[in-house]
Each structure stands twice: as structure tokens, then as C-alpha cells.
XYZ file of N, CA and C in Angstrom:
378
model
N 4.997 -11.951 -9.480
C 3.753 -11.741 -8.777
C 2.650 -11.588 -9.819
N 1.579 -12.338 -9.483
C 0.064 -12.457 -10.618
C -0.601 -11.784 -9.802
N -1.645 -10.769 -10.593
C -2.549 -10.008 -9.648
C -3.482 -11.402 -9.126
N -3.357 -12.145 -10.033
C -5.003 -13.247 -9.619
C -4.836 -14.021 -8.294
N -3.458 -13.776 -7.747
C -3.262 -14.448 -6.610
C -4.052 -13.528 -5.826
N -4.353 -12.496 -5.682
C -5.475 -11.072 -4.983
C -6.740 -11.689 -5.115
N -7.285 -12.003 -6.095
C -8.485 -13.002 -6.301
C -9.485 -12.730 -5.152
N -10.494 -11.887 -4.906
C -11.449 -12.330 -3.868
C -10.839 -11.822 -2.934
N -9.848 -11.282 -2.568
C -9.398 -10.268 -1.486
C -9.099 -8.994 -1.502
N -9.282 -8.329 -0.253
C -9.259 -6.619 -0.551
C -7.526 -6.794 -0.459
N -7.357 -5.578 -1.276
C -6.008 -5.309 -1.796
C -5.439 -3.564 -1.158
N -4.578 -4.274 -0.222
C -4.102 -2.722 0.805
C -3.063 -2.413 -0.740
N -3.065 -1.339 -1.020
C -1.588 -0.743 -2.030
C -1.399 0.650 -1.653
N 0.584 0.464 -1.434
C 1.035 1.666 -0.707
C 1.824 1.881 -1.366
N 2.267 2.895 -2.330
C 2.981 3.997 -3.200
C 3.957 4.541 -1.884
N 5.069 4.098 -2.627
C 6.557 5.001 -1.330
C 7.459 4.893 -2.437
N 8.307 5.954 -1.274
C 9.333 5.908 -1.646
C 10.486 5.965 -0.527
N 11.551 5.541 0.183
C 12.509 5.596 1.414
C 12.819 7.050 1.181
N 12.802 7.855 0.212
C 13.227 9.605 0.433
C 11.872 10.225 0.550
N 10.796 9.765 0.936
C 9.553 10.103 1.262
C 9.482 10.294 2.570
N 9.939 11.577 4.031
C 9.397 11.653 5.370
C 8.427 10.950 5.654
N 7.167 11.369 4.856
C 5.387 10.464 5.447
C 5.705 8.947 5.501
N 6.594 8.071 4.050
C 6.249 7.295 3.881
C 7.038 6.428 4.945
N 8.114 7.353 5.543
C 9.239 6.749 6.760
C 8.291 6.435 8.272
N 7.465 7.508 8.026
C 6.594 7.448 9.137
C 5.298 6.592 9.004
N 5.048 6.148 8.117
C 3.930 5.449 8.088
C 4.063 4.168 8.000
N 4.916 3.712 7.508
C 5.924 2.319 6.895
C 5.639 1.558 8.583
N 6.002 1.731 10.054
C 5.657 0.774 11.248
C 4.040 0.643 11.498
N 3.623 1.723 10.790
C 1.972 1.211 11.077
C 1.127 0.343 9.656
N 1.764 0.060 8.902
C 1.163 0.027 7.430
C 1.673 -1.898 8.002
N 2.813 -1.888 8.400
C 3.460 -3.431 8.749
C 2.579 -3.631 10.548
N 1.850 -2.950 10.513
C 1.001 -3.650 12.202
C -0.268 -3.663 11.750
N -0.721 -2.770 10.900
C -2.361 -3.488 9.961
C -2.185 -4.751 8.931
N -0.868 -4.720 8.622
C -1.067 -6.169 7.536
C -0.476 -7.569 8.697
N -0.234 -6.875 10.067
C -0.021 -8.069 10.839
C -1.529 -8.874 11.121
N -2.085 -7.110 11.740
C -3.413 -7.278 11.934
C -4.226 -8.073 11.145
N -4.561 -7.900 10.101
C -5.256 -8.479 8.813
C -4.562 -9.551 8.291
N -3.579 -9.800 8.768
C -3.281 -11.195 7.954
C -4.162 -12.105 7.945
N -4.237 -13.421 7.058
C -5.370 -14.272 6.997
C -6.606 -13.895 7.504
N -6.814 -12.936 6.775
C -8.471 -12.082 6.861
C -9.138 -11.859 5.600
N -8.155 -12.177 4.771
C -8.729 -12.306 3.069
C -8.256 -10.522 2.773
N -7.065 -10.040 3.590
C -6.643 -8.439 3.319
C -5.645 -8.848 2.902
N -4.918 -8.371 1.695
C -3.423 -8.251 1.414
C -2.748 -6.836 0.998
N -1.533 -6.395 1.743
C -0.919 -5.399 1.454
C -0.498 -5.644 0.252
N 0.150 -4.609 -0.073
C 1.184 -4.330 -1.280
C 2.189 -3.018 -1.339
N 3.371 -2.962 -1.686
C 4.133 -1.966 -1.470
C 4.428 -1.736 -3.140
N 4.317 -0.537 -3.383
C 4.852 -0.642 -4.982
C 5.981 0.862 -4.723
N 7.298 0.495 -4.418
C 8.282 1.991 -4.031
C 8.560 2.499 -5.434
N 8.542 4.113 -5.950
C 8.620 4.467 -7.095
C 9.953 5.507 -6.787
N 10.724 5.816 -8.053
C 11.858 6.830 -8.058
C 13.140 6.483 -7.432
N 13.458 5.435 -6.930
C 14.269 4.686 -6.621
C 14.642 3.376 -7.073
N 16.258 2.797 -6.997
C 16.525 1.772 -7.283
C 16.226 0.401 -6.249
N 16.207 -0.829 -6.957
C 15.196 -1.934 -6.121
C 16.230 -2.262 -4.791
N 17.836 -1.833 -5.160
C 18.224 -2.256 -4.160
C 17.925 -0.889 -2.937
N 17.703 0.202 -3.044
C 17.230 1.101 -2.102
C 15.838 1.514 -1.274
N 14.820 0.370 -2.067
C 14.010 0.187 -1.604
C 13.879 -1.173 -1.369
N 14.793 -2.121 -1.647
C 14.759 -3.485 -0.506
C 15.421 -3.166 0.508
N 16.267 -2.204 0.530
C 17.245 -1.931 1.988
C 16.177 -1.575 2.727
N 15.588 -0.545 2.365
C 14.292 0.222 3.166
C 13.383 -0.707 3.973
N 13.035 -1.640 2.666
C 12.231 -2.978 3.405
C 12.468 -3.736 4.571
N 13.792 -4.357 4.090
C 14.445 -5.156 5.069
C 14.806 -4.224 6.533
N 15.131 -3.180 6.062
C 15.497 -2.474 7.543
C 14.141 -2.203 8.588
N 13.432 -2.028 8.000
C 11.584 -1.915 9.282
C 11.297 -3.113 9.035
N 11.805 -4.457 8.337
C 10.971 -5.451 8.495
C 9.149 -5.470 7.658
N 9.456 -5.359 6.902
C 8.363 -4.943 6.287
C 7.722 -6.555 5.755
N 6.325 -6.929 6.575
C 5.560 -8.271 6.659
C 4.685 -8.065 5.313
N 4.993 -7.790 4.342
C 4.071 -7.671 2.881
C 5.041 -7.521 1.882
N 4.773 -8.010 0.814
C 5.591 -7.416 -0.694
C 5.763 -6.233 -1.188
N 7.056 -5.893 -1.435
C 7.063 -4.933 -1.895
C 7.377 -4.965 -3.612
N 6.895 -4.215 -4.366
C 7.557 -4.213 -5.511
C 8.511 -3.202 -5.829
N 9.481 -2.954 -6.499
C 10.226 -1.382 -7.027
C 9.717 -1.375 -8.227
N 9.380 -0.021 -8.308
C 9.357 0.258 -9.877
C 10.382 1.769 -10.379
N 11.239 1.714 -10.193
C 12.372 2.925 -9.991
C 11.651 4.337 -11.594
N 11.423 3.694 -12.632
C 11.202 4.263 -13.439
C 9.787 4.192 -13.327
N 9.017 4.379 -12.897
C 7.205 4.261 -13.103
C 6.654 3.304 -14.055
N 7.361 2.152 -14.512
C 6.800 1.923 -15.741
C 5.058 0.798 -15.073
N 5.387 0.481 -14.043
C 4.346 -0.414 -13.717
C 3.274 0.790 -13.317
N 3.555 1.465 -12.453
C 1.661 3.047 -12.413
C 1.405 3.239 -13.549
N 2.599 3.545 -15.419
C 1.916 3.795 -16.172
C 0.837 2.943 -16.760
N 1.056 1.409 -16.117
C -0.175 0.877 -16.605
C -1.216 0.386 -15.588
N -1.513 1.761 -14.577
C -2.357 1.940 -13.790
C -3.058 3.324 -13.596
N -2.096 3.950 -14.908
C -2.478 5.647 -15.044
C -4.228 5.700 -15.084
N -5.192 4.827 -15.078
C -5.996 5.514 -15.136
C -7.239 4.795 -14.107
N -6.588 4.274 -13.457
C -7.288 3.596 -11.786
C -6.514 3.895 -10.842
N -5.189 3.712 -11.002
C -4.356 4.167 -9.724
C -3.234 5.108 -10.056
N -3.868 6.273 -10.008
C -2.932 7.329 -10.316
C -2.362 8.082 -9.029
N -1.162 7.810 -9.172
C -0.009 8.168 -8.149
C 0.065 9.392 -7.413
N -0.825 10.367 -7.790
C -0.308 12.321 -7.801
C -0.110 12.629 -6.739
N 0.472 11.516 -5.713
C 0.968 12.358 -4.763
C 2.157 10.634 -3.567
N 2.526 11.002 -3.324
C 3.744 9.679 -2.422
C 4.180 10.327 -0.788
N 3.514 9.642 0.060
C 2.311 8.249 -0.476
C 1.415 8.194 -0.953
N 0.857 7.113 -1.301
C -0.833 7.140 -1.375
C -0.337 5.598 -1.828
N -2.328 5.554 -1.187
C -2.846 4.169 -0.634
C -4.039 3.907 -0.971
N -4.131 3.047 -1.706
C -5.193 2.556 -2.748
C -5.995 1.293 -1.678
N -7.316 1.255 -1.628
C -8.105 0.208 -1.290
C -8.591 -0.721 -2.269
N -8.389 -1.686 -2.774
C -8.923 -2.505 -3.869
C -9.920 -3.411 -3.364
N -11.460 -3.414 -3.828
C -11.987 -4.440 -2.929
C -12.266 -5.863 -3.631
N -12.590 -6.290 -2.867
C -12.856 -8.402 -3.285
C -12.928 -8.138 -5.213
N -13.664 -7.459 -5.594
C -13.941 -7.821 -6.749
C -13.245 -7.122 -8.129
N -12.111 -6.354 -7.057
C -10.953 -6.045 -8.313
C -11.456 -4.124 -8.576
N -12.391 -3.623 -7.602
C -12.583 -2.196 -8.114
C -11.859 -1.051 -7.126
N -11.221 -0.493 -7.308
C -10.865 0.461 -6.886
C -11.859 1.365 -5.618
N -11.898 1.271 -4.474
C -12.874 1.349 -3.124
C -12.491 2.556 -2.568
N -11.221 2.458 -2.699
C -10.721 3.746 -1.999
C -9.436 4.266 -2.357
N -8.997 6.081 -2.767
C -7.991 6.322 -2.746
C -7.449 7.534 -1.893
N -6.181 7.472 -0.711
C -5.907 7.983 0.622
C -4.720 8.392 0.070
N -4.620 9.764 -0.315
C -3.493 10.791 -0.836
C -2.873 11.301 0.724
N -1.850 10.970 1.238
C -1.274 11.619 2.702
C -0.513 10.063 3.216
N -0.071 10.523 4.097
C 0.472 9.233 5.341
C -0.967 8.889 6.068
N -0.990 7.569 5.527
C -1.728 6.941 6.684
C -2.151 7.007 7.954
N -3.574 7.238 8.602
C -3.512 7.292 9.596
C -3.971 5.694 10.255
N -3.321 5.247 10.964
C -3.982 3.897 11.156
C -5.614 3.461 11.546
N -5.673 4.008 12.356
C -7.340 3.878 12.693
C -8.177 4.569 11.795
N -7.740 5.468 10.818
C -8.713 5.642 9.642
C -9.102 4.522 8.706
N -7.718 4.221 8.272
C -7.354 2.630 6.957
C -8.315 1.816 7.578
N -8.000 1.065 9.147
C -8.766 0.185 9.466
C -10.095 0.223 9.253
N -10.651 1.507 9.652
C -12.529 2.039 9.413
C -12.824 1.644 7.986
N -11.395 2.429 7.132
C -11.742 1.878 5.563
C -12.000 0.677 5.359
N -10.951 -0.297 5.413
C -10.815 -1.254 5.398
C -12.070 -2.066 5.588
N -12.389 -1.646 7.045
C -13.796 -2.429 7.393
C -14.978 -2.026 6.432
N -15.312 -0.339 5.756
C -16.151 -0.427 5.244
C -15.788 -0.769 3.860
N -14.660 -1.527 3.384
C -14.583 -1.920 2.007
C -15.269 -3.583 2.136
N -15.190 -4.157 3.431
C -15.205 -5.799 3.347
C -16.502 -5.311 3.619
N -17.161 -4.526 3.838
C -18.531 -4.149 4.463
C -18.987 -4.340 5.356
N -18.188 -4.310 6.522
C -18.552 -4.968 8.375
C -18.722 -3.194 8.663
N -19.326 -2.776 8.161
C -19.966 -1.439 8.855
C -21.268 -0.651 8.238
């Protein structure tokens, strides 16, 4: 995966982990906003941390999860985000907008109709 394929689109990014409660609970609404937003110029992203890739592809595959996920079991991919997308708390959900800057960061489980409001005021339809 190349970030440049993101290019000009807002960038949903969701920090989990499958031994995360919030992130168990948030995981069917996080996959009905990136249904929502598909071909809208929005792309999710899953980056699962502290786990192995096969325990967070099980995770995936089992809710059906309509976006990429990445594993990073050892953190090594946040450490080279330690200082735009810093993790300090799982979940959390980063807004990236069109032009690659950091728009928004949502420490908790998702609430859906909040993200969306975000969302909208990151593309700026509000």
C-alpha cells in the first residue's frame, strides 16, 4: 500500500485492536460509513496494533470489514507517525484531509453521526 494512492482524498484512519471492547463495538459502524462514502473521494483505513496479522485478519474477515486493514503487531509503522498520528489511546481515529494534513483527531469509539459531521466539515460541505 502507497500513501499516494490517498492523493486528493480525505483519509478515514482507525487504530484497533480485536482485544479492544470500543474497537469491537465500533468496527459495524466504521464498515457502514466507508459503505456510505465509498466513491466520494473518502477512504478508510484500519491500522490494528499489539496483535498478530493473523488475529487481526481473523477480526477483519469475521465483521466483513469493506476497507484495508493494515497490522502492525509491534508499532513499528505509528513510530513513524509519532509525531502527526500519535496513538495515546485504542481506538482512535484520525481525519486526514484532501491535502495530506491531519483535520481531525477522535480519541474514544466512534460515534457515527459525529465522524459523518466531521467528515463533512473536513471536505467542507458545512
Amino acid at each position: 500500500m502507497d500513501s499516494g494512492q490517498f492523493s486528493g482524498q480525505v483519509l478515514v484512519i482507525n487504530i484497533w485492536g480485536s482485544w479492544c471492547p470500543p474497537c469491537r463495538k465500533e468496527t459495524p459502524d466504521l464498515i457502514s460509513l466507508a459503505e456510505e462514502f465509498s466513491g466520494q473521494g473518502v477512504q478508510f483505513l484500519g491500522i490494528a496494533i499489539r496483535e498478530s496479522a493473523t488475529a487481526s485478519r481473523a477480526f477483519a474477515e469475521n465483521f466483513g470489514m469493506n476497507y484495508p486493514s493494515l497490522s502492525d503487531p509491534g508499532g513499528e509503522m505509528l513510530i513513524g507517525f509519532s509525531e502527526s498520528l500519535p496513538a495515546v489511546a485504542v481506538p482512535t481515529t484520525y481525519i486526514i484531509d484532501a491535502a495530506g494534513r491531519v483535520a481531525v483527531r477522535y480519541m474514544d469509539q466512534v460515534d457515527p453521526s459525529t465522524l459523518r459531521e466531521l467528515i463533512a466539515d473536513v471536505r467542507g460541505e458545512r
